[in-house]
């Protein structure tokens, strides 16, 4: 990787000034913005881990503008609870440190317990919190006033629903700025700040917008398979330009496919997400790899979900757990397999050939239909043979015409 590193066995009374002086004297601490700073693995929505190489420019950009957007200073206290292999840990670790603030390190697996997080936030006076929306929802259930000290909450990792945003805005024990970060581990981010009064659910019935790009970051909406810009309001693939990760680790083919040099936009990263600009803000509407085609027409499941969410459910079914990736996101491949299995085992009432009502699975119904068609075809052969025999028995001269008639069948 070409990393410059120093092993420290003990700290003792070791100041930052002394560390800087030692680094300059040895020459080991002088890095260029393009030098490798970090290698982190991510699976995104695919479940297939891939290493992403961060250079110092990308790492510093993310940490610096997080600190800027969150107004971090020496008095800031941020909770570090995310697994170290999750790319967003950079926003939990470095911003507080570069501003001289405090970093509260949670216990191992502390991020899995909303009760533990609520107690830690209150005990150490945490004022900046980064959290996944689904975990934030659970945290609000157990908070009971322990979140009063929070100043900023930023959601990452998955879409922030308008319902949850309005729950935060209307929570009596909270007086916070709520932000939504959108981006990929390979790129920088866009930011949306939720209004104090909440989100207009008529305008955003399902999710809040992804927002506007950070400084030194560009976002383009292009047609699938090309770099033609889509008109405002039209959906296309979301591409990031500006400050990006260096490459994938030992995956040159994947690097070439996702990090693409262009004449008009420079080097861009293709996210595989579908989005559009509306009211000046970026909206994420789905994934290219989740699109369906029905009679040649492209259908986006996310848009269907958005429409369904407008209606009150007539019936609900609670799942014990959804299949998740290591970073906490839903594993759509496993979820689809679960749905396919449940659908194949679903029972339907059908009438058999004897007029009896039976409860059968869909797979059994399909198999039964194939067998019945084969049986019907075989019976057709029996009847035509019988017809030919009867015709020839009554009138031998009808043999040729009967044969011709059967051939047309």
Coordinates of C-alpha atoms in Angstrom, one line a residue:
X1 CA 0.0 0.0 0.0
X2 CA 2.9 2.4 0.6
X3 CA 1.7 3.5 4.0
X4 CA 3.9 5.6 6.3
X5 CA 3.3 4.5 9.9
X6 CA 4.8 4.7 13.3
X7 CA 4.3 2.1 16.1
X8 CA 3.8 3.6 19.6
X9 CA 4.1 1.2 22.5
X10 CA 3.2 3.7 25.1
X11 CA 2.1 7.4 25.2
X12 CA 3.1 8.8 28.6
X13 CA 3.5 12.6 28.6
X14 CA 3.8 12.9 24.8
X15 CA 2.6 16.2 23.3
X16 CA 1.4 16.9 19.7
X17 CA 4.3 19.3 19.3
X18 CA 6.8 16.7 20.2
X19 CA 5.2 14.2 17.8
X20 CA 5.3 16.8 14.9
X21 CA 9.0 17.6 15.7
X22 CA 9.9 13.9 15.7
X23 CA 8.0 13.2 12.4
X24 CA 9.8 16.1 10.7
X25 CA 13.2 15.1 11.9
X26 CA 12.7 11.5 10.8
X27 CA 11.0 12.4 7.5
X28 CA 8.5 9.6 8.1
X29 CA 5.5 11.8 8.8
X30 CA 5.6 13.9 5.6
X31 CA 2.9 12.7 3.2
X32 CA 1.5 13.9 -0.1
X33 CA -2.3 14.3 -0.6
X34 CA -2.2 11.4 -3.0
X35 CA -0.5 9.0 -0.7
X36 CA -2.5 6.1 0.7
X37 CA -4.1 6.9 4.0
X38 CA -6.5 4.1 4.7
X39 CA -7.8 0.8 3.2
X40 CA -11.3 -0.1 4.2
X41 CA -13.6 -2.8 3.1
X42 CA -17.2 -2.3 2.1
X43 CA -19.9 -4.5 0.6
X44 CA -22.5 -1.8 -0.2
X45 CA -25.8 -3.5 -1.2
X46 CA -24.2 -6.5 -2.9
X47 CA -22.8 -8.5 0.1
X48 CA -19.5 -8.9 -1.7
X49 CA -16.7 -7.2 0.2
X50 CA -14.2 -5.0 -1.8
X51 CA -11.3 -3.0 -0.5
X52 CA -11.4 0.8 -1.1
X53 CA -8.1 2.8 -1.0
X54 CA -8.4 6.2 0.5
X55 CA -5.7 8.8 -0.1
X56 CA -5.1 11.6 2.3
X57 CA -7.1 14.1 0.3
X58 CA -10.2 12.0 0.4
X59 CA -9.8 11.2 4.1
X60 CA -9.1 14.8 5.1
X61 CA -11.9 16.2 3.0
X62 CA -14.5 14.0 4.7
X63 CA -13.2 14.7 8.2
X64 CA -12.7 18.5 7.7
X65 CA -16.1 19.2 6.2
X66 CA -17.9 17.0 8.8
X67 CA -16.3 19.2 11.4
X68 CA -17.3 22.4 9.5
X69 CA -20.9 21.3 9.0
X70 CA -21.3 20.2 12.6
X71 CA -19.7 23.3 14.1
X72 CA -17.2 21.2 16.0
X73 CA -14.8 22.8 18.4
X74 CA -12.7 22.1 21.5
X75 CA -16.0 21.8 23.5
X76 CA -17.5 19.2 21.1
X77 CA -18.1 15.6 22.3
X78 CA -18.7 12.9 19.7
X79 CA -19.5 9.2 20.3
X80 CA -17.4 6.6 18.5
X81 CA -19.5 3.5 18.3
X82 CA -19.4 2.2 14.7
X83 CA -17.4 -1.0 13.8
X84 CA -14.0 0.0 12.6
X85 CA -14.6 -1.7 9.3
X86 CA -17.5 0.5 8.4
X87 CA -16.3 3.3 6.2
X88 CA -18.3 6.1 8.0
X89 CA -16.1 5.5 11.1
X90 CA -13.9 8.2 9.7
X91 CA -16.6 10.8 10.5
X92 CA -16.9 9.5 14.1
X93 CA -13.1 9.5 14.8
X94 CA -11.3 12.2 13.0
X95 CA -13.5 15.4 13.1
X96 CA -13.5 15.7 16.9
X97 CA -9.7 15.1 17.0
X98 CA -8.7 17.6 14.4
X99 CA -10.8 20.3 16.2
X100 CA -9.4 19.4 19.6
X101 CA -12.7 18.0 20.9
X102 CA -13.5 14.9 22.9
X103 CA -14.1 11.4 21.5
X104 CA -16.1 9.0 23.6
X105 CA -15.2 5.4 22.6
X106 CA -18.1 3.0 23.1
X107 CA -17.7 -0.6 24.3
X108 CA -17.5 -3.4 21.7
X109 CA -20.9 -4.0 20.2
X110 CA -22.2 -1.0 22.1
X111 CA -23.8 0.2 18.8
X112 CA -26.2 -2.8 19.0
X113 CA -27.8 -1.7 22.3
X114 CA -30.0 1.4 22.2
X115 CA -30.1 1.4 26.0
X116 CA -26.3 1.5 26.3
X117 CA -26.1 4.3 23.7
X118 CA -28.7 6.4 25.5
X119 CA -26.9 6.0 28.9
X120 CA -23.5 6.8 27.3
X121 CA -24.7 9.9 25.5
X122 CA -26.2 11.2 28.8
X123 CA -23.2 10.2 31.0
X124 CA -20.5 11.8 28.8
X125 CA -22.5 14.8 27.5
X126 CA -22.3 13.8 23.9
X127 CA -23.5 16.6 21.6
X128 CA -22.7 15.2 18.1
X129 CA -24.2 11.8 17.1
X130 CA -23.9 9.9 13.8
X131 CA -26.4 7.1 13.5
X132 CA -28.3 4.9 11.1
X133 CA -32.0 5.8 10.8
X134 CA -33.2 2.4 11.9
X135 CA -31.1 2.6 15.1
X136 CA -32.2 6.2 15.7
X137 CA -35.8 5.0 15.7
X138 CA -35.0 2.4 18.4
X139 CA -32.9 5.0 20.4
X140 CA -35.9 7.4 20.6
X141 CA -38.0 4.6 22.0
X142 CA -35.7 4.2 25.1
X143 CA -34.3 7.7 25.4
X144 CA -36.5 9.1 28.2
X145 CA -34.8 12.4 28.3
X146 CA -31.2 11.1 28.0
X147 CA -30.7 12.8 24.6
X148 CA -31.3 16.4 25.8
X149 CA -27.6 17.3 25.5
X150 CA -27.5 16.4 21.8
X151 CA -26.9 19.4 19.4
X152 CA -26.6 17.6 16.1
X153 CA -27.9 14.2 14.8
X154 CA -26.7 13.0 11.4
X155 CA -28.1 9.9 9.8
X156 CA -26.0 7.8 7.5
X157 CA -26.0 4.4 5.9
X158 CA -29.6 4.1 4.8
X159 CA -32.4 6.4 3.7
X160 CA -34.0 8.6 6.3
X161 CA -37.8 8.3 6.2
X162 CA -39.9 11.4 6.4
X163 CA -41.8 9.8 9.2
X164 CA -38.7 9.4 11.3
X165 CA -37.5 13.0 10.5
X166 CA -40.8 14.4 11.7
X167 CA -40.7 12.2 14.8
X168 CA -37.3 13.8 15.7
X169 CA -38.6 17.3 14.9
X170 CA -41.6 16.8 17.2
X171 CA -39.8 15.0 20.0
X172 CA -40.2 16.9 23.3
X173 CA -36.9 15.8 24.7
X174 CA -34.9 17.0 21.7
X175 CA -33.7 20.3 20.4
X176 CA -31.3 19.3 17.6
X177 CA -30.3 19.9 14.1
X178 CA -31.1 16.8 12.0
X179 CA -29.0 16.1 9.0
X180 CA -29.1 13.4 6.4
X181 CA -25.8 12.4 4.7
X182 CA -25.9 10.5 1.4
X183 CA -22.9 9.1 -0.5
X184 CA -20.9 6.0 -1.1
X185 CA -17.7 4.8 0.5
X186 CA -16.0 5.5 -2.8
X187 CA -17.1 9.1 -3.0
X188 CA -17.8 12.2 -0.9
X189 CA -21.3 13.2 0.1
X190 CA -24.4 15.3 -0.2
X191 CA -26.1 16.8 2.8
X192 CA -29.7 17.6 3.6
X193 CA -30.7 19.6 6.7
X194 CA -34.2 18.8 7.9
X195 CA -36.3 22.0 8.6
X196 CA -37.1 22.6 12.3
X197 CA -40.8 22.1 11.7
X198 CA -40.1 18.8 9.9
X199 CA -40.6 17.5 6.4
X200 CA -43.6 18.1 4.0
X201 CA -44.9 14.5 3.5
X202 CA -46.9 15.5 0.5
X203 CA -43.7 16.5 -1.2
X204 CA -41.6 13.8 0.3
X205 CA -44.0 10.9 1.2
X206 CA -41.3 8.3 1.8
X207 CA -37.7 9.6 2.3
X208 CA -36.2 13.0 2.9
X209 CA -33.9 14.3 0.0
X210 CA -30.2 13.5 -0.2
X211 CA -29.6 17.2 -0.4
X212 CA -26.8 19.2 -2.0
X213 CA -23.1 18.3 -2.6
X214 CA -20.4 19.2 -0.2
X215 CA -17.8 21.8 -1.3
X216 CA -15.4 20.4 -3.9
X217 CA -18.0 17.7 -4.8
X218 CA -20.1 17.4 -8.0
X219 CA -23.2 15.3 -8.6
X220 CA -24.4 14.4 -12.1
X221 CA -27.5 12.5 -13.2
X222 CA -26.8 10.7 -16.4
X223 CA -28.6 8.3 -18.7
X224 CA -28.0 4.6 -18.1
X225 CA -25.1 3.4 -20.1
X226 CA -23.9 6.8 -21.2
X227 CA -22.8 10.2 -19.8
X228 CA -25.6 12.2 -21.3
X229 CA -27.1 14.5 -18.6
X230 CA -30.7 14.0 -17.8
X231 CA -33.1 17.0 -17.7
X232 CA -34.1 18.3 -14.2
X233 CA -36.7 16.1 -12.6
X234 CA -35.8 13.1 -14.8
X235 CA -34.3 10.0 -13.1
X236 CA -30.9 8.6 -14.1
X237 CA -27.8 7.1 -12.6
X238 CA -26.2 9.2 -9.8
X239 CA -22.5 9.9 -10.5
X240 CA -20.1 11.7 -8.2
X241 CA -17.2 13.9 -9.3
X242 CA -14.6 16.0 -7.4
X243 CA -13.0 14.4 -4.3
X244 CA -13.1 10.6 -4.7
X245 CA -11.4 7.5 -3.4
X246 CA -8.2 6.4 -5.1
X247 CA -9.2 3.0 -6.4
X248 CA -10.3 -0.5 -5.4
X249 CA -7.7 -2.7 -3.8
X250 CA -6.3 -5.2 -6.3
X251 CA -9.5 -4.9 -8.5
X252 CA -8.3 -3.1 -11.6
X253 CA -11.3 -4.2 -13.7
X254 CA -13.8 -3.0 -11.1
X255 CA -11.9 0.3 -10.7
X256 CA -12.0 0.9 -14.4
X257 CA -15.8 0.2 -14.5
X258 CA -16.7 2.4 -11.6
X259 CA -14.1 5.2 -11.6
X260 CA -14.4 6.6 -15.1
X261 CA -12.5 9.5 -16.7
X262 CA -14.7 11.7 -18.8
X263 CA -14.0 14.7 -21.0
X264 CA -16.8 16.9 -19.7
X265 CA -16.9 16.0 -15.9
X266 CA -13.4 14.8 -15.2
X267 CA -13.0 11.6 -13.2
X268 CA -16.4 10.4 -11.9
X269 CA -17.7 7.5 -9.8
X270 CA -20.8 5.6 -10.9
X271 CA -22.9 4.8 -7.9
X272 CA -25.4 2.5 -9.4
X273 CA -28.1 4.5 -7.6
X274 CA -31.1 6.1 -9.4
X275 CA -31.8 9.7 -8.6
X276 CA -33.0 13.0 -9.8
X277 CA -32.8 16.7 -8.9
X278 CA -36.0 18.3 -7.7
X279 CA -36.4 21.7 -6.0
X280 CA -32.6 22.0 -6.2
X281 CA -32.0 18.9 -4.0
X282 CA -30.9 15.4 -4.9
X283 CA -33.4 12.6 -4.5
X284 CA -32.5 8.9 -4.5
X285 CA -35.3 6.8 -6.0
X286 CA -33.7 3.4 -6.1
X287 CA -31.0 1.1 -7.5
X288 CA -30.2 0.1 -11.1
X289 CA -29.7 -3.5 -10.0
X290 CA -33.2 -3.6 -8.5
X291 CA -35.0 -2.4 -11.6
X292 CA -37.6 -4.7 -13.1
X293 CA -39.0 -4.9 -16.7
X294 CA -42.7 -5.6 -17.2
X295 CA -43.7 -6.0 -20.8
X296 CA -40.7 -4.0 -21.9
X297 CA -41.4 -1.2 -19.5
X298 CA -38.9 -0.4 -16.7
X299 CA -40.4 -0.4 -13.2
X300 CA -38.6 0.9 -10.2
X301 CA -39.6 -0.9 -7.0
X302 CA -38.7 2.1 -4.9
X303 CA -41.4 4.2 -6.6
X304 CA -43.9 1.5 -6.0
X305 CA -42.9 1.3 -2.3
X306 CA -43.3 5.1 -2.1
X307 CA -46.9 4.9 -3.4
X308 CA -47.8 2.0 -1.1
X309 CA -46.4 3.8 1.9
X310 CA -49.2 6.5 1.5
X311 CA -51.9 4.0 2.4
X312 CA -52.6 2.5 5.8
X313 CA -51.8 -1.3 5.8
X314 CA -54.9 -3.6 6.0
X315 CA -52.8 -6.4 7.3
X316 CA -49.3 -6.6 8.8
X317 CA -46.9 -9.5 9.3
X318 CA -44.0 -9.1 11.7
X319 CA -40.7 -10.7 10.6
X320 CA -38.4 -11.8 13.4
X321 CA -35.5 -10.3 11.6
X322 CA -34.4 -9.0 8.3
X323 CA -31.2 -10.3 6.7
X324 CA -28.5 -7.7 7.2
X325 CA -25.0 -7.1 5.8
X326 CA -22.1 -6.6 8.3
X327 CA -22.6 -2.8 8.0
X328 CA -26.2 -3.0 9.1
X329 CA -27.8 -2.5 5.7
X330 CA -30.6 -4.8 4.4
X331 CA -29.2 -7.7 2.4
X332 CA -31.6 -7.6 -0.6
X333 CA -30.3 -10.8 -2.1
X334 CA -31.1 -12.8 1.0
X335 CA -34.4 -10.9 1.4
X336 CA -35.4 -11.9 -2.2
X337 CA -34.5 -15.5 -1.4
X338 CA -36.7 -15.4 1.7
X339 CA -39.6 -13.9 -0.3
X340 CA -39.2 -16.5 -3.1
X341 CA -39.3 -19.3 -0.6
X342 CA -42.3 -17.9 1.2
X343 CA -44.1 -17.4 -2.1
X344 CA -43.4 -21.0 -3.2
X345 CA -44.8 -22.3 0.0
X346 CA -47.9 -20.2 0.0
X347 CA -51.1 -22.3 0.0
X348 CA -54.0 -21.6 -2.4
X349 CA -57.3 -23.4 -2.7
X350 CA -57.9 -25.1 -6.1
X351 CA -60.3 -27.6 -7.6
X352 CA -58.8 -30.8 -8.9
X353 CA -60.0 -32.9 -11.9
X354 CA -62.6 -34.7 -9.8
X355 CA -64.1 -31.5 -8.5
X356 CA -62.6 -31.7 -5.1
X357 CA -61.2 -28.6 -3.4
X358 CA -57.6 -28.9 -2.3
X359 CA -55.0 -26.6 -0.6
X360 CA -51.8 -26.6 -2.6
X361 CA -48.6 -24.5 -2.9
X362 CA -48.0 -22.4 -5.9
X363 CA -45.2 -24.7 -7.0
X364 CA -47.5 -27.7 -6.7
X365 CA -50.2 -25.9 -8.6
X366 CA -47.8 -25.2 -11.5
X367 CA -46.6 -28.8 -11.5
X368 CA -50.1 -30.0 -11.5
X369 CA -51.1 -27.8 -14.4
X370 CA -48.2 -29.2 -16.5
X371 CA -49.2 -32.8 -15.7
X372 CA -52.9 -32.0 -16.6
X373 CA -51.9 -30.5 -19.9
X374 CA -49.8 -33.5 -20.8
X375 CA -52.7 -35.8 -19.8
X376 CA -55.1 -33.7 -21.9
X377 CA -52.7 -34.0 -24.9
X378 CA -52.5 -37.7 -24.5
X379 CA -56.3 -38.1 -24.3
X380 CA -56.5 -36.1 -27.5
X381 CA -54.3 -38.7 -29.2
X382 CA -56.5 -41.5 -27.9
X383 CA -59.6 -39.8 -29.2
X384 CA -58.2 -39.1 -32.6
X385 CA -57.0 -42.7 -33.0
X386 CA -60.5 -43.9 -32.0
X387 CA -62.1 -41.5 -34.5
X388 CA -59.9 -42.8 -37.3
X389 CA -60.7 -46.4 -36.4
X390 CA -64.4 -45.7 -36.4
X391 CA -64.2 -44.0 -39.8
X392 CA -62.3 -46.7 -41.4
X393 CA -64.6 -49.4 -40.0
X394 CA -67.7 -47.9 -41.4
X395 CA -66.3 -46.7 -44.8
X396 CA -62.9 -48.0 -46.0
X397 CA -63.0 -45.3 -48.7
X398 CA -62.8 -42.6 -46.0
X399 CA -59.3 -43.7 -45.0
X400 CA -57.4 -41.2 -47.1
X401 CA -59.6 -38.2 -46.2
X402 CA -59.5 -39.2 -42.6
X403 CA -55.7 -39.4 -42.7
X404 CA -55.5 -36.0 -44.3
X405 CA -57.8 -34.5 -41.7
X406 CA -55.7 -35.9 -38.8
X407 CA -52.5 -34.5 -40.3
X408 CA -54.1 -31.1 -40.3
X409 CA -54.8 -31.5 -36.6

